[in-house]
Backbone as a ProteinNet text record, in pm:
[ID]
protein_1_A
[PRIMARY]
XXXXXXXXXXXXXXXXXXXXXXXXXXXXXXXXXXXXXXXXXXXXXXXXXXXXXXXXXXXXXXXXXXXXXXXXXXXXXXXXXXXXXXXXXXXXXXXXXXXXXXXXXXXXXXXXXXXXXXXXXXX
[TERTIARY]
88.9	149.1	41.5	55.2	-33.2	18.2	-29.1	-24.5	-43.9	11.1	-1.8	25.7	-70.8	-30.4	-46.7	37.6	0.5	-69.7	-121.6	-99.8	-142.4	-160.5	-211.6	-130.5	11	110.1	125.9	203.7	216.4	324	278.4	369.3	226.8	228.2	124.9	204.5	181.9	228.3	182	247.2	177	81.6	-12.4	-152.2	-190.3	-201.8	-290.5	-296.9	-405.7	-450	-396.7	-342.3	-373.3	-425	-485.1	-532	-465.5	-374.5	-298.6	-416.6	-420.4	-478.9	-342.7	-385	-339.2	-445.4	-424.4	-485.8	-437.3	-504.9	-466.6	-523.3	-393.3	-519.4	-536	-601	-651.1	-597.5	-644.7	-594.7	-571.6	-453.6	-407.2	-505.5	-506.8	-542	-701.9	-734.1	-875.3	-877.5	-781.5	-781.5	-646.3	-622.6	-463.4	-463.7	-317.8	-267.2	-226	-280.7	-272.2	-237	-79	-55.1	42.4	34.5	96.7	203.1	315.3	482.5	508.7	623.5	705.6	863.2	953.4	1071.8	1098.3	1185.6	1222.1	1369.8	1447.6	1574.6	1683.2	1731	1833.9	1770	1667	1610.6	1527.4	1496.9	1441.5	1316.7	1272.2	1115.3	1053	919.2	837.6	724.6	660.4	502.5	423.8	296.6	244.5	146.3	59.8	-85.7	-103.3	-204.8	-194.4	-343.1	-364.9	-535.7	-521.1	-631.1	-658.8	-755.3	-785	-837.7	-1010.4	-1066.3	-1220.6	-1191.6	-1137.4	-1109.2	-1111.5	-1028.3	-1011.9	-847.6	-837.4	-733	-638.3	-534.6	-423.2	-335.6	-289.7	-206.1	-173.6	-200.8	-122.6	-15.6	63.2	196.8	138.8	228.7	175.3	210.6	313.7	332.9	211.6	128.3	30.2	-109.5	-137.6	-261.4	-324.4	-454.7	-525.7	-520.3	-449.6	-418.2	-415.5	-397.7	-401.5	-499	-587.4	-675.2	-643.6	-649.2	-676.7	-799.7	-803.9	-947.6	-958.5	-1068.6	-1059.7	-1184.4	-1206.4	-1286.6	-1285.9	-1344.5	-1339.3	-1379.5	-1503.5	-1535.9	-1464.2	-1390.2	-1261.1	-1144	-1126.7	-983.6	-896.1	-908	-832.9	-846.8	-672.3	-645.9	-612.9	-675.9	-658	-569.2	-509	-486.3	-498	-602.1	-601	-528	-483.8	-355.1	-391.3	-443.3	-472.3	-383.2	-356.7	-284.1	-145.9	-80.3	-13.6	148.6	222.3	341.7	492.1	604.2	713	781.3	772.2	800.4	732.2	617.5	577.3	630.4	693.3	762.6	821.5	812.5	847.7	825.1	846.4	776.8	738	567.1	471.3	472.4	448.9	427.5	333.5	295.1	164.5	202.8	163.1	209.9	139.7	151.7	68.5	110.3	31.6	123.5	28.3	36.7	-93	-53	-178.4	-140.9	-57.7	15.2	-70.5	11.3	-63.2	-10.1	96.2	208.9	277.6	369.1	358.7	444.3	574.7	664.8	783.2	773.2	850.2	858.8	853.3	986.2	1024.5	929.6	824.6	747.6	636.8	672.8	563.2	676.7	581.6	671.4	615.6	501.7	455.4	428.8	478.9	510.2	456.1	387.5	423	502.4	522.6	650	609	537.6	574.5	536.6	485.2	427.2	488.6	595.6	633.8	531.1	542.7	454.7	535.9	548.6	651.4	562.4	614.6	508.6	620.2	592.6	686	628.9	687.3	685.2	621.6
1470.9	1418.8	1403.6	1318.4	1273.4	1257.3	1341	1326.6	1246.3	1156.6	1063.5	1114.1	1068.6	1109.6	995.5	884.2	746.1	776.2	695.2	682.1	574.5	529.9	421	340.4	343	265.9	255.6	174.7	185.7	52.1	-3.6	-82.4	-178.6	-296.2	-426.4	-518.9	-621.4	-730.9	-836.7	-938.9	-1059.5	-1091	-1103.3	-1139.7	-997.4	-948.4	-776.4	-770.7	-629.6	-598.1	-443.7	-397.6	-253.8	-218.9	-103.6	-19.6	112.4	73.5	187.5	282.9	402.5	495	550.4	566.4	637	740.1	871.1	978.6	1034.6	1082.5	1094.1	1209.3	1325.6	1409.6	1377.7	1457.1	1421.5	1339.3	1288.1	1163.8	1225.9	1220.9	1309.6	1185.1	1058.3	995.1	897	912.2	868.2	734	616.9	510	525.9	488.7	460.7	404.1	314.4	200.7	224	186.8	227.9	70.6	87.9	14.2	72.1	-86.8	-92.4	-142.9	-91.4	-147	-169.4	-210.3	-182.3	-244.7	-176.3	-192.9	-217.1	-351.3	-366.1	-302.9	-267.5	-231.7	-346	-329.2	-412.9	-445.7	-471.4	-534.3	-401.7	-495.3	-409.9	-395.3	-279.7	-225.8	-373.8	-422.4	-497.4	-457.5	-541.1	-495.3	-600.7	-495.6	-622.5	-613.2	-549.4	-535.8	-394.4	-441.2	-330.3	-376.5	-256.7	-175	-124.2	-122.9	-7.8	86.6	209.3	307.3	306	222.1	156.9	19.9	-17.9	-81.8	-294	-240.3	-390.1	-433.7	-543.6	-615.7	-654.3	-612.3	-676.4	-737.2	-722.6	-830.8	-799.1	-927.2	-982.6	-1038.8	-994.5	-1099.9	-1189.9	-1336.2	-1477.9	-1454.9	-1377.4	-1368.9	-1308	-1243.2	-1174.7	-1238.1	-1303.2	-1317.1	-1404	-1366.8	-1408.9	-1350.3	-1249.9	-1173.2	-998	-981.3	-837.2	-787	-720	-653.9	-496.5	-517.1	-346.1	-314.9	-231.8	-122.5	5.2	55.6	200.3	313.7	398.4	476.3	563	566	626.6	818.3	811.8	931	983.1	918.4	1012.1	999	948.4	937.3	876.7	775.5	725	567.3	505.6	412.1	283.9	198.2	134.5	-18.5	5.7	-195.7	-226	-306.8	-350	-448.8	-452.3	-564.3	-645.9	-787.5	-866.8	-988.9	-1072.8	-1124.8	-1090.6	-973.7	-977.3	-1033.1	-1024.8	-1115.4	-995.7	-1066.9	-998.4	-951.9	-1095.4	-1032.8	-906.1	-899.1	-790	-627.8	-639.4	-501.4	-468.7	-342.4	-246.2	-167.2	-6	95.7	57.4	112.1	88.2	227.3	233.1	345.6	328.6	421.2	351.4	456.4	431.7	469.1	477.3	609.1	532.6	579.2	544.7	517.6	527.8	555.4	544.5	416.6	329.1	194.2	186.2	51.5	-87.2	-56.9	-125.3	-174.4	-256.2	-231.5	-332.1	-319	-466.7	-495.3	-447.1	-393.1	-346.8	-197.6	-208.8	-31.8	94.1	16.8	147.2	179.5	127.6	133.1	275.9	318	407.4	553.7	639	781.9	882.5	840.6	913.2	820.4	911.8	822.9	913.3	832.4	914.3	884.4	929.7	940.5	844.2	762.2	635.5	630.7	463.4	470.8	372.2	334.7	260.5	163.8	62	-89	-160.7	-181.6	-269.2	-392.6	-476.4	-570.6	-701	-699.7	-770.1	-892.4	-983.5	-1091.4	-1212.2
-1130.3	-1008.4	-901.8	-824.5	-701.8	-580.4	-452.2	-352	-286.3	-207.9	-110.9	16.8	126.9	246.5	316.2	382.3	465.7	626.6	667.6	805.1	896.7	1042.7	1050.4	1122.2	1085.5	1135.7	1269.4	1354	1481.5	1467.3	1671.8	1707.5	1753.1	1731.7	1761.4	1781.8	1873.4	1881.2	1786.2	1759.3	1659.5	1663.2	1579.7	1590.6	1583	1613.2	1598.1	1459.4	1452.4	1353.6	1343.2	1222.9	1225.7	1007.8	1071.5	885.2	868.2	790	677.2	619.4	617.4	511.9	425.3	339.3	218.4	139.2	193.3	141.2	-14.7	-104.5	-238.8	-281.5	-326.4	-386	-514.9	-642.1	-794	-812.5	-902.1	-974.4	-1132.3	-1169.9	-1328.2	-1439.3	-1425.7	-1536.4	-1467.7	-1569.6	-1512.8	-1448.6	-1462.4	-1392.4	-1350.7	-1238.4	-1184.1	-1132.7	-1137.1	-1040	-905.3	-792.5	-665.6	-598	-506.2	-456.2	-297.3	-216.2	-131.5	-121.4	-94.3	-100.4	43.1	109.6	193.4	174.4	288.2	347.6	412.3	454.2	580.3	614.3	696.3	692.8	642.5	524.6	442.2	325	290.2	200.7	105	-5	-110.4	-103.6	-151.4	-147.2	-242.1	-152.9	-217	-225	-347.1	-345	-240.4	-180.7	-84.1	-171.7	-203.7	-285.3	-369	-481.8	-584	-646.2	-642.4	-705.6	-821.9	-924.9	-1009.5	-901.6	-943.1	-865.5	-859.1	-969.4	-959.2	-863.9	-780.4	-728.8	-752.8	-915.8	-949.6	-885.2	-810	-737.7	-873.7	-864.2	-947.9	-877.8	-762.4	-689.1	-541.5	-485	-366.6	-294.4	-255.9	-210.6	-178.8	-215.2	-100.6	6.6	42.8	190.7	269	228.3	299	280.8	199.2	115.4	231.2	269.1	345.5	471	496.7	583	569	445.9	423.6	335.3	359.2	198.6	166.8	85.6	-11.5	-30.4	18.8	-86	-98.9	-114.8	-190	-212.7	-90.4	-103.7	-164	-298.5	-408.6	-359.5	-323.7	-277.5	-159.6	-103.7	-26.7	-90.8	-220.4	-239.1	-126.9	-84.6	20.5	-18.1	-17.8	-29	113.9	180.7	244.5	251.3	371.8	371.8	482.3	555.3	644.6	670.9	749.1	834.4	938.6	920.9	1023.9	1038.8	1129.7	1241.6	1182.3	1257.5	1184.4	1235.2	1238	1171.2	1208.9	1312.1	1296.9	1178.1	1080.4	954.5	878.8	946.9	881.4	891.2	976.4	1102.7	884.2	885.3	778.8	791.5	726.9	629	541.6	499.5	451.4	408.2	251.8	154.9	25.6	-13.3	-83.9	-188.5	-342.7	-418.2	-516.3	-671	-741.7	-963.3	-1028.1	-1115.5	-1213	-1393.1	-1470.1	-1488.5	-1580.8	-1568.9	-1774.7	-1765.8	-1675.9	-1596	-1456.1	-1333.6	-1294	-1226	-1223.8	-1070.4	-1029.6	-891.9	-879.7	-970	-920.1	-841.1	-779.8	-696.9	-869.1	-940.4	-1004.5	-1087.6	-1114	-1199.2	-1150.9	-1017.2	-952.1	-937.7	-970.1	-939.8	-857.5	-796.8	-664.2	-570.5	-461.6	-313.6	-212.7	-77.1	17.8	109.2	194.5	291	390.5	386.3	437.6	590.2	627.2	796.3	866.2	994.5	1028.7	1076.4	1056.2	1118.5	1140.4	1328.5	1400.5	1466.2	1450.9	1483.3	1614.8	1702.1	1797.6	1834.4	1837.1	1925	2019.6
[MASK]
+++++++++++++++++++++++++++++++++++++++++++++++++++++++++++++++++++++++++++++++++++++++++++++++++++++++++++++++++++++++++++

């Protein structure tokens, strides 16, 4: 099992930028799938972006792409997404998650979570 701890989140207006951390302790399997989900209120958990843990990219939402990156400081165990111009639609909880592989974009596919960072994004 793997610890996740998020943080980062806030309140920005459109166009702003903010960076998610995702802290991780061990990693049980020597490569793991490390991704970024969120929620908006009503709607279903989506994937926005997803890592292997050597930091090969397995996927991007189109909704974000060109706007959001992932990466991954290996020697801190810490998973990132930076968030630039960003977007009312973007207003969610943001939880980062992670999984042995293969990797895959559905939520259920992940069984460690952390408790998640609000990102409100206004107007």
């Amino acid at each position: 099992q793997v610890r996740l701890v998020e943080s980062g989140g806030g309140s920005v207006q459109a166009g702003g930028s903010l960076r998610l951390s995702c802290a991780a302790s061990r990693f049980t399997y020597r490569r793991v799938c490390l991704g970024w989900f969120r929620q908006a209120p009503g709607k279903e958990r989506e994937g926005v972006a997803i890592s292997y843990s050597d930091g090969g990219i397995i996927y991007i939402a189109d909704s974000v792409k060109g706007r959001f990156t992932i990466s991954l400081d290996n020697a801190k165990n810490t998973l990132y997404l930076q968030m630039n111009s960003l977007k009312p639609e973007d207003t969610a909880m943001y939880y980062c998650a992670a999984a042995p592989p293969p990797c895959a974009v559905v939520s259920g596919a992940y069984h460690d979570w952390g408790q998640g960072t609000q990102v409100a994004v206004s107007s």
